[in-house]
Amino acid sequence: PPVLGSRESASLGMGCLRNGDEAMMTVNYGPREIRGHLETLGFTFYANDDILVPDYGTLSHGESEGDWHCRTCSHNTILVDGKPQDPAARCNVKLHCFGSSFQSIECEASDCYPGVTHTRRLAMVGSICIISDTIASEEEHQYDWTMRCEGDPVLIGEYDPAEVDIGDTHSVAAAARAFRIRDELCVDWSCTNGRLGMSMW
């Protein structure tokens, strides 16, 4: 069988971090024209023979949710001021390291939102993935970190409830619950073939 390793594909505009068959993480740094979605620096995560953090792509033929699947709010990336990204040129892949036990890639997008530069660093050790985002701008903005996950999420720890207005951008989705986070967020998911744990600082 072929040996599956980490790589970046300029033709697809995708970076892939892979630990054999155990785990895989992808990041999209290609221009919108490749797939028609406003999803620059969106990521996915696969482990335990399951797509734990999916990119839902498009609906089956004949189904309709408007253009929701093409919009930024439906992907695992950063949303600025609740608005969709501008169609972007290819991101700058600043560095990558595809070693035998550690894989990483760093991409920078500066034309998705006027005046905002988003740098996303992804690293993987075994089946642990780390995502670090740096966002720079001269103006003040609201930043939403979005992630889609299959399964049943459970909050670990105590959090104060909060009111949230997700606005028209998320018109297809609704906020079932909202919480105020002070220092750290811990979530545990029961998925089809295992569990996904997430911590955010």
Short mmCIF file of C-alpha atoms in Angstrom, two decimals:
data_model
loop_
_atom_site.label_atom_id
_atom_site.label_comp_id
_atom_site.label_asym_id
_atom_site.label_seq_id
_atom_site.Cartn_x
_atom_site.Cartn_y
_atom_site.Cartn_z
CA PRO A 1 0.00 0.00 0.00
CA PRO A 2 1.15 3.59 -0.54
CA VAL A 3 2.78 5.43 2.36
CA LEU A 4 0.53 8.37 3.20
CA GLY A 5 2.39 11.38 4.51
CA SER A 6 2.05 15.12 5.00
CA ARG A 7 2.22 17.38 1.98
CA GLU A 8 0.94 20.57 0.43
CA SER A 9 -0.82 20.59 -2.91
CA ALA A 10 -0.58 23.85 -4.82
CA SER A 11 -3.01 22.56 -7.47
CA LEU A 12 -5.72 22.03 -4.82
CA GLY A 13 -4.66 24.89 -2.55
CA MET A 14 -4.61 22.48 0.41
CA GLY A 15 -2.11 21.52 3.08
CA CYS A 16 -2.35 18.09 4.71
CA LEU A 17 -0.77 17.04 8.01
CA ARG A 18 -0.86 13.29 8.37
CA ASN A 19 0.32 10.76 10.94
CA GLY A 20 0.04 7.60 8.83
CA ASP A 21 -3.49 6.26 9.06
CA GLU A 22 -3.99 7.46 12.65
CA ALA A 23 -4.82 11.13 12.18
CA MET A 24 -5.02 13.79 9.48
CA MET A 25 -5.63 17.54 9.49
CA THR A 26 -6.13 19.71 6.41
CA VAL A 27 -6.04 23.47 5.84
CA ASN A 28 -7.36 25.31 2.79
CA TYR A 29 -5.08 28.05 1.51
CA GLY A 30 -6.17 28.06 -2.13
CA PRO A 31 -8.14 30.75 -3.94
CA ARG A 32 -11.93 30.65 -3.91
CA GLU A 33 -12.07 29.81 -7.61
CA ILE A 34 -10.92 26.25 -6.90
CA ARG A 35 -14.09 25.15 -5.09
CA GLY A 36 -16.30 28.24 -5.03
CA HIS A 37 -16.43 28.47 -1.21
CA LEU A 38 -15.39 31.41 0.99
CA GLU A 39 -13.40 29.17 3.33
CA THR A 40 -9.82 30.48 3.37
CA LEU A 41 -7.78 28.91 6.20
CA GLY A 42 -10.61 26.51 7.04
CA PHE A 43 -9.49 23.21 8.59
CA THR A 44 -10.68 19.63 9.02
CA PHE A 45 -9.59 16.85 11.41
CA TYR A 46 -9.76 13.06 10.99
CA ALA A 47 -8.90 10.46 13.66
CA ASN A 48 -10.19 7.13 14.99
CA ASP A 49 -11.36 6.26 11.47
CA ASP A 50 -13.82 9.14 11.61
CA ILE A 51 -14.04 12.71 10.28
CA LEU A 52 -14.31 14.47 13.65
CA VAL A 53 -14.20 18.07 12.34
CA PRO A 54 -15.78 17.98 8.87
CA ASP A 55 -16.17 20.41 6.02
CA TYR A 56 -19.70 19.77 4.86
CA GLY A 57 -19.06 20.80 1.26
CA THR A 58 -22.30 20.90 -0.71
CA LEU A 59 -25.74 19.40 -0.36
CA SER A 60 -27.02 16.55 -2.48
CA HIS A 61 -28.52 17.42 -5.85
CA GLY A 62 -32.02 18.76 -5.43
CA GLU A 63 -31.57 19.90 -1.82
CA SER A 64 -31.43 23.57 -1.01
CA GLU A 65 -30.26 25.72 1.89
CA GLY A 66 -29.49 28.73 -0.28
CA ASP A 67 -25.78 29.36 -0.51
CA TRP A 68 -25.11 28.47 3.14
CA HIS A 69 -22.53 25.78 2.35
CA CYS A 70 -20.47 28.28 0.34
CA ARG A 71 -20.46 30.97 3.02
CA THR A 72 -17.70 31.60 5.53
CA CYS A 73 -19.93 30.95 8.56
CA SER A 74 -20.37 27.30 7.52
CA HIS A 75 -16.64 26.53 7.57
CA ASN A 76 -14.03 26.01 10.27
CA THR A 77 -12.28 29.37 10.05
CA ILE A 78 -12.38 32.94 11.38
CA LEU A 79 -15.37 35.18 10.70
CA VAL A 80 -14.81 38.96 10.95
CA ASP A 81 -17.71 41.21 12.01
CA GLY A 82 -20.18 38.49 11.03
CA LYS A 83 -19.44 38.99 7.34
CA PRO A 84 -18.35 36.52 4.66
CA GLN A 85 -14.80 36.60 3.35
CA ASP A 86 -13.96 38.39 0.13
CA PRO A 87 -12.89 36.09 -2.72
CA ALA A 88 -9.21 35.73 -1.95
CA ALA A 89 -6.03 35.07 -3.84
CA ARG A 90 -3.89 32.11 -2.81
CA CYS A 91 -2.56 32.47 0.75
CA ASN A 92 1.08 32.76 1.59
CA VAL A 93 2.40 29.43 2.93
CA LYS A 94 5.08 30.83 5.22
CA LEU A 95 6.63 27.58 6.42
CA HIS A 96 5.98 23.88 6.82
CA CYS A 97 7.64 20.98 8.63
CA PHE A 98 6.75 17.45 7.60
CA GLY A 99 8.78 15.27 9.98
CA SER A 100 8.23 11.68 11.03
CA SER A 101 6.66 12.52 14.42
CA PHE A 102 5.79 16.22 14.08
CA GLN A 103 4.04 18.01 11.23
CA SER A 104 3.20 21.69 10.96
CA ILE A 105 2.20 24.34 8.44
CA GLU A 106 1.74 28.10 8.70
CA CYS A 107 -0.38 30.11 6.26
CA GLU A 108 -1.16 33.82 6.06
CA ALA A 109 -4.18 35.47 4.43
CA SER A 110 -4.30 39.24 4.07
CA ASP A 111 -7.03 39.81 1.46
CA CYS A 112 -10.05 37.99 2.93
CA TYR A 113 -11.12 41.04 4.96
CA PRO A 114 -9.99 44.63 4.28
CA GLY A 115 -7.23 45.64 6.70
CA VAL A 116 -7.15 42.26 8.49
CA THR A 117 -4.29 39.75 8.33
CA HIS A 118 -5.00 36.23 9.59
CA THR A 119 -2.12 33.84 10.27
CA ARG A 120 -3.08 30.25 11.07
CA ARG A 121 -0.55 27.73 12.36
CA LEU A 122 -1.50 24.05 12.50
CA ALA A 123 0.63 21.39 14.17
CA MET A 124 0.07 17.70 14.80
CA VAL A 125 1.82 15.28 17.13
CA GLY A 126 0.27 11.81 17.00
CA SER A 127 -3.48 12.37 17.13
CA ILE A 128 -3.20 15.71 18.93
CA CYS A 129 -3.70 18.79 16.80
CA ILE A 130 -2.89 22.35 17.80
CA ILE A 131 -4.26 25.43 16.05
CA SER A 132 -2.87 28.89 16.75
CA ASP A 133 -4.44 31.98 15.19
CA THR A 134 -2.95 35.47 15.07
CA ILE A 135 -5.17 38.26 13.76
CA ALA A 136 -3.77 41.73 13.13
CA SER A 137 -5.61 44.90 12.15
CA GLU A 138 -5.55 48.63 12.83
CA GLU A 139 -9.31 48.73 13.48
CA GLU A 140 -11.30 46.97 16.20
CA HIS A 141 -13.40 44.02 14.97
CA GLN A 142 -15.48 41.14 16.26
CA TYR A 143 -13.86 37.78 15.54
CA ASP A 144 -15.83 34.51 15.57
CA TRP A 145 -13.86 31.24 15.72
CA THR A 146 -16.12 28.66 14.08
CA MET A 147 -15.85 24.86 14.15
CA ARG A 148 -18.27 22.13 13.08
CA CYS A 149 -18.19 18.75 14.82
CA GLU A 150 -20.32 15.63 14.59
CA GLY A 151 -21.49 13.90 17.78
CA ASP A 152 -22.72 15.12 21.14
CA PRO A 153 -20.71 17.93 22.81
CA VAL A 154 -20.45 18.14 26.61
CA LEU A 155 -18.93 21.14 28.39
CA ILE A 156 -16.28 20.25 30.97
CA GLY A 157 -16.40 22.70 33.87
CA GLU A 158 -18.79 25.43 34.97
CA TYR A 159 -19.57 28.38 32.70
CA ASP A 160 -21.92 31.33 33.12
CA PRO A 161 -24.79 31.48 30.62
CA ALA A 162 -24.73 34.39 28.17
CA GLU A 163 -27.00 36.04 25.65
CA VAL A 164 -25.82 35.90 22.04
CA ASP A 165 -27.04 37.41 18.80
CA ILE A 166 -25.64 35.51 15.85
CA GLY A 167 -27.32 37.86 13.40
CA ASP A 168 -28.24 37.30 9.78
CA THR A 169 -24.88 35.71 8.92
CA HIS A 170 -25.92 32.47 10.61
CA SER A 171 -29.48 32.58 9.30
CA VAL A 172 -29.63 28.82 8.74
CA ALA A 173 -28.23 27.98 12.18
CA ALA A 174 -29.51 28.91 15.62
CA ALA A 175 -27.72 29.25 18.94
CA ALA A 176 -29.08 26.52 21.22
CA ARG A 177 -26.93 27.59 24.19
CA ALA A 178 -24.36 30.30 24.85
CA PHE A 179 -21.80 30.65 27.65
CA ARG A 180 -19.32 33.26 28.80
CA ILE A 181 -15.72 32.01 28.80
CA ARG A 182 -13.10 33.62 31.04
CA ASP A 183 -9.80 31.76 30.59
CA GLU A 184 -10.30 28.29 29.13
CA LEU A 185 -13.01 26.32 27.36
CA CYS A 186 -13.01 22.51 27.59
CA VAL A 187 -15.41 20.41 25.53
CA ASP A 188 -15.69 16.64 25.15
CA TRP A 189 -17.48 15.04 22.22
CA SER A 190 -18.83 11.51 21.91
CA CYS A 191 -18.38 10.69 18.24
CA THR A 192 -19.21 7.66 16.14
CA ASN A 193 -15.81 5.97 16.57
CA GLY A 194 -14.43 7.51 19.73
CA ARG A 195 -14.12 10.84 21.48
CA LEU A 196 -12.85 14.29 20.58
CA GLY A 197 -11.63 16.57 23.35
CA MET A 198 -11.01 20.28 22.77
CA SER A 199 -9.46 22.98 24.90
CA MET A 200 -9.40 26.64 23.89
CA TRP A 201 -7.49 29.46 25.54
#
